[in-house]
Short mmCIF file of C-alpha atoms in Angstrom, two decimals:
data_model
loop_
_atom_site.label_atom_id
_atom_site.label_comp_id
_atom_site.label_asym_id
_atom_site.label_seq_id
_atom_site.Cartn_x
_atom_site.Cartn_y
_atom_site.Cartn_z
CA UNK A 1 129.86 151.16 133.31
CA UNK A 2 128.82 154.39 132.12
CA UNK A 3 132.40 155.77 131.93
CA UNK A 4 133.59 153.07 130.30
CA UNK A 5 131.14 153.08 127.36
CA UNK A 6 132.04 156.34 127.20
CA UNK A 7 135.49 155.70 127.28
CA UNK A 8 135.44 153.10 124.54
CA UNK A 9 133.05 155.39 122.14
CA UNK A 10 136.03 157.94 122.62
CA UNK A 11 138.64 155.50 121.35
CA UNK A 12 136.49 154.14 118.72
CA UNK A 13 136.07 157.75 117.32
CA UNK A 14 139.90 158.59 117.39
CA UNK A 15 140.41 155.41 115.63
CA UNK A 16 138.00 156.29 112.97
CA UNK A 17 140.30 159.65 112.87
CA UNK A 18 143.24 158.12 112.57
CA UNK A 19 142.05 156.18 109.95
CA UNK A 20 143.18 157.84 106.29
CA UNK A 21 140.56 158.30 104.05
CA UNK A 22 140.52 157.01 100.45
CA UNK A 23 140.79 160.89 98.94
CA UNK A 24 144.16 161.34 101.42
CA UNK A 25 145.76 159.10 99.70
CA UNK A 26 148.25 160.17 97.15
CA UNK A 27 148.38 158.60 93.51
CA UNK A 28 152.12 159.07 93.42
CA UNK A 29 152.96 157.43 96.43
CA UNK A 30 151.24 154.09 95.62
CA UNK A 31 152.16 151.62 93.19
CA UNK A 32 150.35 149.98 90.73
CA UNK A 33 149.43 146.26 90.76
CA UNK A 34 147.95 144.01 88.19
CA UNK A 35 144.22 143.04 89.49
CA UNK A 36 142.30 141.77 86.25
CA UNK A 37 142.88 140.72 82.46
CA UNK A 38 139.77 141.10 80.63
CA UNK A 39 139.77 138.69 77.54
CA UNK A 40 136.68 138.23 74.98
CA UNK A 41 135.58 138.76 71.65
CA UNK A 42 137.41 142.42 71.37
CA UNK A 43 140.19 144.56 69.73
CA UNK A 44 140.34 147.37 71.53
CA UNK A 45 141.32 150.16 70.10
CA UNK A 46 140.81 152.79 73.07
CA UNK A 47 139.10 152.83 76.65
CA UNK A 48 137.16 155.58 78.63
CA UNK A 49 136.26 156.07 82.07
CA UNK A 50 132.44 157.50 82.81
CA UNK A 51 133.44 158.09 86.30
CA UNK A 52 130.44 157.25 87.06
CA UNK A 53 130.57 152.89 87.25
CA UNK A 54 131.44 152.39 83.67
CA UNK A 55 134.56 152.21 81.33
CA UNK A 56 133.58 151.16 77.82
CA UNK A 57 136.00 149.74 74.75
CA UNK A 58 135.86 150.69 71.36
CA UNK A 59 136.75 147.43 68.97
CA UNK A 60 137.31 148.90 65.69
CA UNK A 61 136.42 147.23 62.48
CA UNK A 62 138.42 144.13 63.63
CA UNK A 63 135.57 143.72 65.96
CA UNK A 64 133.02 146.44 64.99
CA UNK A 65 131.57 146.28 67.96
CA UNK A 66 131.52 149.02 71.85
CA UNK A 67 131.90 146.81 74.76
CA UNK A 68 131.13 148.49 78.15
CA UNK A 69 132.04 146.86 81.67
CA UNK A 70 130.92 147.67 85.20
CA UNK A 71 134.47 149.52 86.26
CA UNK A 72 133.14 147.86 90.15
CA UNK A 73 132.80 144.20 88.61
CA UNK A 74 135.14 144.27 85.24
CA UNK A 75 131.49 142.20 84.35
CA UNK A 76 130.67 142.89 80.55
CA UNK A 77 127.32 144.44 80.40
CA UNK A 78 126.45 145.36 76.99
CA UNK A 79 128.36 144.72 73.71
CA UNK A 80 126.94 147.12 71.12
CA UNK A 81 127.04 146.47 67.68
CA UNK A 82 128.26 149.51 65.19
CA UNK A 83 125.62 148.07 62.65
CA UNK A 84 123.46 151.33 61.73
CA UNK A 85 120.81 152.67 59.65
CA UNK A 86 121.82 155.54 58.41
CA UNK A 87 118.24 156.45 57.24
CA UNK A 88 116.72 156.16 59.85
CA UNK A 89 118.42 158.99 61.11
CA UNK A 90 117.61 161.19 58.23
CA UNK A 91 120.50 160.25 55.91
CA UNK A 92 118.15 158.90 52.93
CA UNK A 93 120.73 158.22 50.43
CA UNK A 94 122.26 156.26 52.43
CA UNK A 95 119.51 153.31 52.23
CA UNK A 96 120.96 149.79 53.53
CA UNK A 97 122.51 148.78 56.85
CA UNK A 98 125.69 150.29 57.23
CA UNK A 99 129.20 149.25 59.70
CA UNK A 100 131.65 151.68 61.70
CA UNK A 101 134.54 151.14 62.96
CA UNK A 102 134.90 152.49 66.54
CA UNK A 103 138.00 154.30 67.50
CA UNK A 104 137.68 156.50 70.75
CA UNK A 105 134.54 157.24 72.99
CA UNK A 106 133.68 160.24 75.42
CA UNK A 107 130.85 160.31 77.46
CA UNK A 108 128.13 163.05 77.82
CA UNK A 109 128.62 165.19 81.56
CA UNK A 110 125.40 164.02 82.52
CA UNK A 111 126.10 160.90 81.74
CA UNK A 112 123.33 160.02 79.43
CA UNK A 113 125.42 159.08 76.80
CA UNK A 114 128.47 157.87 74.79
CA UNK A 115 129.79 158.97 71.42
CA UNK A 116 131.96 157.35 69.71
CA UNK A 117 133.97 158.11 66.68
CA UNK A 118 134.38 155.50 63.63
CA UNK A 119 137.27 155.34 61.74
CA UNK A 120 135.23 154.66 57.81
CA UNK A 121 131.62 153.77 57.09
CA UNK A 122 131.51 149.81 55.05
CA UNK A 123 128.45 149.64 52.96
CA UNK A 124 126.50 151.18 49.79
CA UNK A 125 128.18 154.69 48.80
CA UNK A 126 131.05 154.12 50.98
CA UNK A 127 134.23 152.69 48.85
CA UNK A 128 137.71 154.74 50.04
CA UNK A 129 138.27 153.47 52.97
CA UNK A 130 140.43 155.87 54.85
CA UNK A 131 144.23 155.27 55.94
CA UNK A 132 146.85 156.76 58.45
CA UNK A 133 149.01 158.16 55.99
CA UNK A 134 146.80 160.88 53.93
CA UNK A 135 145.60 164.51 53.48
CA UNK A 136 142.17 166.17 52.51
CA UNK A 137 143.10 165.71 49.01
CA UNK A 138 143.07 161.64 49.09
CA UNK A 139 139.59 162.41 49.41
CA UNK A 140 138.61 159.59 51.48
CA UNK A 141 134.81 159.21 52.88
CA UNK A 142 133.77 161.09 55.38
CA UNK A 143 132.78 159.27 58.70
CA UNK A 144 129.79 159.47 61.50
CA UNK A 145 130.42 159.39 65.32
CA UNK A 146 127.80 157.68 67.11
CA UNK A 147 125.83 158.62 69.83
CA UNK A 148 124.31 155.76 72.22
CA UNK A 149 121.92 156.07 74.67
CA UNK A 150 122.79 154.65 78.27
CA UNK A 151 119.72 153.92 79.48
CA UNK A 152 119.06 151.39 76.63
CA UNK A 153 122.44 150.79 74.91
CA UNK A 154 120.94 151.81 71.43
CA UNK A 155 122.61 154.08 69.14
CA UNK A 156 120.10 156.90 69.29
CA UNK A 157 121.96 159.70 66.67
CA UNK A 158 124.56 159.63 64.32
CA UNK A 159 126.37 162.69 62.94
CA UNK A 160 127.85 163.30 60.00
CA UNK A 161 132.01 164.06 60.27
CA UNK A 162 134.90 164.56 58.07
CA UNK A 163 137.67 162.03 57.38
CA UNK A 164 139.02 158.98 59.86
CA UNK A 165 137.76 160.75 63.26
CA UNK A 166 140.04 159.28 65.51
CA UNK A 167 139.25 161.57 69.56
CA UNK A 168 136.13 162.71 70.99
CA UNK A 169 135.85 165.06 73.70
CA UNK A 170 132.61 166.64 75.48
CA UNK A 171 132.84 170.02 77.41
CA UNK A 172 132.31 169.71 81.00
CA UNK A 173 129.27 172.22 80.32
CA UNK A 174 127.90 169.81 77.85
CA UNK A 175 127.75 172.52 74.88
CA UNK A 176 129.44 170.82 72.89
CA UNK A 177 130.78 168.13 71.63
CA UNK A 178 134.29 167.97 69.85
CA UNK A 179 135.88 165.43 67.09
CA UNK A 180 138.70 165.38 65.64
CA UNK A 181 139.23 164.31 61.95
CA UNK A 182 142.72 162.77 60.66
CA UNK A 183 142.38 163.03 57.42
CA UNK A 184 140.39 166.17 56.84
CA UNK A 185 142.71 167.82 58.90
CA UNK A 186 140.19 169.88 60.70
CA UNK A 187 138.16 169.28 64.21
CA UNK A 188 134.28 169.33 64.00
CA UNK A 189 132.41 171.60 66.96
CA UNK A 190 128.70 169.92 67.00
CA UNK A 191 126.28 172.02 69.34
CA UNK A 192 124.41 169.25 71.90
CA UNK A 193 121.49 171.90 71.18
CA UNK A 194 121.36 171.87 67.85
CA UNK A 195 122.82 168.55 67.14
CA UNK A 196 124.28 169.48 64.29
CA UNK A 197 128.32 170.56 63.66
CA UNK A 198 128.16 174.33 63.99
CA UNK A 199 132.15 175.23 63.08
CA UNK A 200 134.77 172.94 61.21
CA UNK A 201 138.08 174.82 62.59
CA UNK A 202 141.14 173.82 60.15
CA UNK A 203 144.14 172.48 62.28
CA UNK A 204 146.86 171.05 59.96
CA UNK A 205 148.32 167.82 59.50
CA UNK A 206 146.52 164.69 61.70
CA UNK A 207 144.56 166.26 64.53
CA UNK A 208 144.35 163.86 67.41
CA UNK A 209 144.33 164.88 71.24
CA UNK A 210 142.05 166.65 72.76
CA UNK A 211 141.41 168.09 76.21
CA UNK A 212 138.51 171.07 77.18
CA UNK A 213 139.46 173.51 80.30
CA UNK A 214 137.38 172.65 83.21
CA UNK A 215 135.21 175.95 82.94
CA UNK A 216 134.49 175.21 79.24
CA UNK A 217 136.21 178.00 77.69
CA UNK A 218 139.06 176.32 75.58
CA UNK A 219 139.74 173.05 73.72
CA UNK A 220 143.36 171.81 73.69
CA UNK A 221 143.93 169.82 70.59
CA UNK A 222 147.20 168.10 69.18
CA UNK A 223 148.07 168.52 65.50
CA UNK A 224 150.33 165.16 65.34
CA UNK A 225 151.99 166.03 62.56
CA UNK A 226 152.99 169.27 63.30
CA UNK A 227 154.51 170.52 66.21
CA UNK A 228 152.20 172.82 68.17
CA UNK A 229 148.76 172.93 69.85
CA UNK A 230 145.86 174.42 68.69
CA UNK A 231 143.93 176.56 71.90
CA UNK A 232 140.55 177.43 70.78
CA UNK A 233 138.42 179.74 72.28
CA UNK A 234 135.52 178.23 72.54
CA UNK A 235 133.50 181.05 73.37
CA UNK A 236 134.35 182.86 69.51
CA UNK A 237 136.41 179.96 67.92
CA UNK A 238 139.73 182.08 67.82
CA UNK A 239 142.72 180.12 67.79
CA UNK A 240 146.11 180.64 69.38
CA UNK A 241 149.43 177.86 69.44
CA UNK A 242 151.44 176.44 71.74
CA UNK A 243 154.82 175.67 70.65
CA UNK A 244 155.23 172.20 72.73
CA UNK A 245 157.28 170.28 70.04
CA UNK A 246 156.68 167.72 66.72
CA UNK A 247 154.56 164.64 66.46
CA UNK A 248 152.44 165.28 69.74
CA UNK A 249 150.03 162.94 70.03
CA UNK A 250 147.60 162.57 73.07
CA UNK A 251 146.39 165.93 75.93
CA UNK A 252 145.28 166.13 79.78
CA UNK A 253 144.95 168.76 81.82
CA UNK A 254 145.42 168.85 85.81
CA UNK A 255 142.81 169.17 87.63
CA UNK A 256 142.97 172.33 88.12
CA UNK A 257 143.82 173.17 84.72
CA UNK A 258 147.20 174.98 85.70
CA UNK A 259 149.39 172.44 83.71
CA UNK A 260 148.89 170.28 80.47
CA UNK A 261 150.90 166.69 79.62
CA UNK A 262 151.23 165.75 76.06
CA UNK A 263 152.64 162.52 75.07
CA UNK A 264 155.56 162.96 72.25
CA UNK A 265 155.01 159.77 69.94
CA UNK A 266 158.77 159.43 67.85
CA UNK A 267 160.69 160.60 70.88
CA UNK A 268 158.58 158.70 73.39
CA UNK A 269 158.26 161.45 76.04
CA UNK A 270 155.51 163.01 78.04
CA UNK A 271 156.19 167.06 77.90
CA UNK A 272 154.47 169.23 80.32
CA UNK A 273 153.71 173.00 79.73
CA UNK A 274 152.94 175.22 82.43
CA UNK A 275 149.44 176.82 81.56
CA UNK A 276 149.39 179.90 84.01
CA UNK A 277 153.02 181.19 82.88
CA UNK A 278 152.43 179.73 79.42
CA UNK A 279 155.97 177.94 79.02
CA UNK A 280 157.42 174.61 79.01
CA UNK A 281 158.09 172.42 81.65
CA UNK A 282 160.21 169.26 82.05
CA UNK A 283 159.91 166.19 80.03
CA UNK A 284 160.71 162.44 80.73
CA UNK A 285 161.11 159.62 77.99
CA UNK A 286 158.90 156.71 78.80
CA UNK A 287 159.61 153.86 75.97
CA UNK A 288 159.17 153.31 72.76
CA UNK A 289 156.02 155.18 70.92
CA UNK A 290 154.36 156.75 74.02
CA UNK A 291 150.81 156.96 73.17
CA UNK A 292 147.89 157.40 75.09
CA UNK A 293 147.82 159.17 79.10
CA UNK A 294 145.37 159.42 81.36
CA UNK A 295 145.95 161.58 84.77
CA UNK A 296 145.17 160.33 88.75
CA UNK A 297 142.10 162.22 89.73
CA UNK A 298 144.28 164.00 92.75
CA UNK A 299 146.80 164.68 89.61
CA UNK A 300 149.87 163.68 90.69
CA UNK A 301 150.73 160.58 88.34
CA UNK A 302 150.05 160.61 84.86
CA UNK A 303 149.76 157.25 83.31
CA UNK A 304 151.44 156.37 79.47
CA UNK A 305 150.89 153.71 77.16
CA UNK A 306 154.71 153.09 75.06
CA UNK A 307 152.88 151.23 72.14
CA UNK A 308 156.30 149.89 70.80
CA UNK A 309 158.11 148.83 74.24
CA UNK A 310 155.06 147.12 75.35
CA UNK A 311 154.61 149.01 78.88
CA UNK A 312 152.88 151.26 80.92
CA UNK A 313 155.11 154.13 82.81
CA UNK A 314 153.76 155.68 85.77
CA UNK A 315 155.13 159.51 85.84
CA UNK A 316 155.19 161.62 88.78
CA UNK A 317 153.85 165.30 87.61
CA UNK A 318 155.89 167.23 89.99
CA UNK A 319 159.22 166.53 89.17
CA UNK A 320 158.25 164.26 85.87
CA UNK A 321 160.22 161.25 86.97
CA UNK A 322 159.22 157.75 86.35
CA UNK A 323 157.78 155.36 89.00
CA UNK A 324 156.86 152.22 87.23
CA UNK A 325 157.79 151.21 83.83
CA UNK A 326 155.65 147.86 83.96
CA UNK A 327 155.72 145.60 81.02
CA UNK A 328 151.91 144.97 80.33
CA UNK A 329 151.00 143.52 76.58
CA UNK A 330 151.70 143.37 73.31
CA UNK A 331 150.92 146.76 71.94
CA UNK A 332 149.29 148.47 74.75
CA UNK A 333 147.54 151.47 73.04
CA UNK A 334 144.67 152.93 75.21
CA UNK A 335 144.51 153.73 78.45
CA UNK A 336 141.52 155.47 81.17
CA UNK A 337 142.00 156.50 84.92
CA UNK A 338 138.83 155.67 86.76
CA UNK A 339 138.42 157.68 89.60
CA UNK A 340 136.07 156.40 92.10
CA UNK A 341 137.96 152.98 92.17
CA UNK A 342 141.24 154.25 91.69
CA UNK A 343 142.06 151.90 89.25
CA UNK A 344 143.84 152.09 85.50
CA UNK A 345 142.47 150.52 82.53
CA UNK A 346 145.23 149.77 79.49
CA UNK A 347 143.72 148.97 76.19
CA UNK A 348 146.11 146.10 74.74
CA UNK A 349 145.24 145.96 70.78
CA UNK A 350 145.93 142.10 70.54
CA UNK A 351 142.76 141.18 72.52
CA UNK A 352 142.90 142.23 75.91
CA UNK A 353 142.46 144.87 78.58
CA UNK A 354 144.59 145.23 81.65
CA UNK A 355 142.97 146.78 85.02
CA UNK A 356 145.40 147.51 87.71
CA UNK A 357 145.45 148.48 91.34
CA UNK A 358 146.96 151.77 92.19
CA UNK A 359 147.45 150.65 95.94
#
């Protein structure tokens, strides 16, 4: 009896060997599968992963309104309204109860918290609205991106921002915290110390993407309507370009920071440029308008919204061919990787928010 147990316990434990584990499995070889459509009272705009259990949505002012889901459940668990006091918060001539607009969230490292940019301010002292098509000289208001507090769902800070702030970005060291502002033409640095913006770098016409280097030291960030992309040295705020071609729109890095995708919005490509030898890589077209991209945590698949065809393309990073072109909504225009589940979120502007299955 003995040496059977034994035996058994010995083929139980190769089994377990034999078994692949969840991190062995590689993004590029599996395809992805439609598990959940998320309906509701939302317009979403844009959708991040935490990585940490939740993905939130940011509703614009055709909702005005954060809605953040359990990325294990797809169960709503808070809808936060962008209804603020600016006052309250030390703005004083700003005295009544004012509305954002939310565009794009990041959330903190630690993951205390999520800001979230607003696209205009609605209410006393705030009358020109912004618009896509501008320049500093429209003069259109300024903005605020939000900070709210995870532990309670309450917007806990606001600070003050230029133009139509469409991206947010945090650096992995939590430093700082990084907006871009389409109208002003210029990104905001605000110091999580101070809490206050401590350097307004100019970047040119409609800064959008952004994407900070894993140990910190540069931001990434895509001047839409232009051609190249801004590196900042975070560190002393110098700024260098990279030549990756015109309208680029949306930045990730790989995980180890060697390479960098940037979606193309007129052509509808995803470029790569190869960080290490600093030159460009190849390119695939993936529809109509491509978007926003997220990357697979093992980074190799990158995952494009083509807001005009009305799919998703799943890209394979080492030779930049496409896997999937899946037709997923009207106007998909957001998209998140979460990591722990494995699973991609697509933002569809009409109402709705795709999850799929990257099995």
């Amino acid at each position: 009896m003995h040496r059977k147990y034994l035996a058994v316990l010995l083929i139980a434990s190769l089994c377990v060997i034999a078994t692949p584990a969840q991190s062995e499995v590689v993004s590029a070889d599996t395809k992805m599968t439609l598990l959940k459509t998320i309906t509701g009272d939302i317009s979403p705009k844009s959708v991040r992963s935490s990585g940490t259990g939740l993905v939130s949505a940011h509703n614009m002012m055709y909702r005005h309104s954060v809605t953040i889901y359990d990325a294990n459940t797809f169960e709503l668990i808070k809808t936060v309204s962008d209804s603020v006091q600016l006052s309250k918060f030390g703005y004083s001539k700003y005295s009544s109860t004012y509305r954002g607009a939310p565009v794009e969230g990041a959330f903190s490292p630690d993951g205390k918290y999520l800001y979230v940019t607003n696209y205009a301010m609605y209410g006393k002292g705030f009358n020109r609205e912004g618009h896509d098509t501008c320049s500093p000289a429209s003069r259109y208001d300024s903005s605020f991106l939000y900070r709210i507090n995870l532990a309670n769902y309450q917007i806990d800070n606001v600070y003050p921002v230029g133009s139509v702030p469409k991206v947010v970005e945090t650096t992995p060291d939590n430093k700082f915290v990084l907006v871009s502002n389409w109208c002003s033409y210029d990104l905001n640095v605000i110091s999580v110390e101070s809490q206050k913006v401590v350097k307004t770098i100019k970047i040119g016409r409609y800064p959008r993407g952004i994407a900070v280097s894993n140990d910190s030291k540069f931001a990434y960030v895509a001047e839409m309507g232009g051609s190249r992309i801004h590196v900042i040295n975070l560190e002393d705020f110098s700024v260098s370009y990279i030549p990756i071609g015109s309208n680029p729109r949306a930045i990730v890095l790989s995980p180890d920071n060697s390479m960098m995708y940037v979606t193309m919005n007129l052509s509808g490509k995803v470029a790569s440029w190869d960080l290490v030898n600093n030159k460009a890589g190849k390119s695939v077209k993936t529809g109509k308008s491509a978007r926003s991209l997220a990357i697979s945590s093992d980074g190799t698949a990158l995952f494009v919204v083509n807001f005009v065809s009305d799919t998703m393309s799943k890209v394979r990073t080492s030779d930049m061919k496409v896997l999937q072109n899946i037709k997923v909504c009207n106007e998909p225009i957001g998209i998140t990787y979460d990591s722990p589940t494995s699973r991609t979120w697509v933002a569809c502007y009409g109402g709705a928010i795709k999850i799929f299955d990257n099995k």
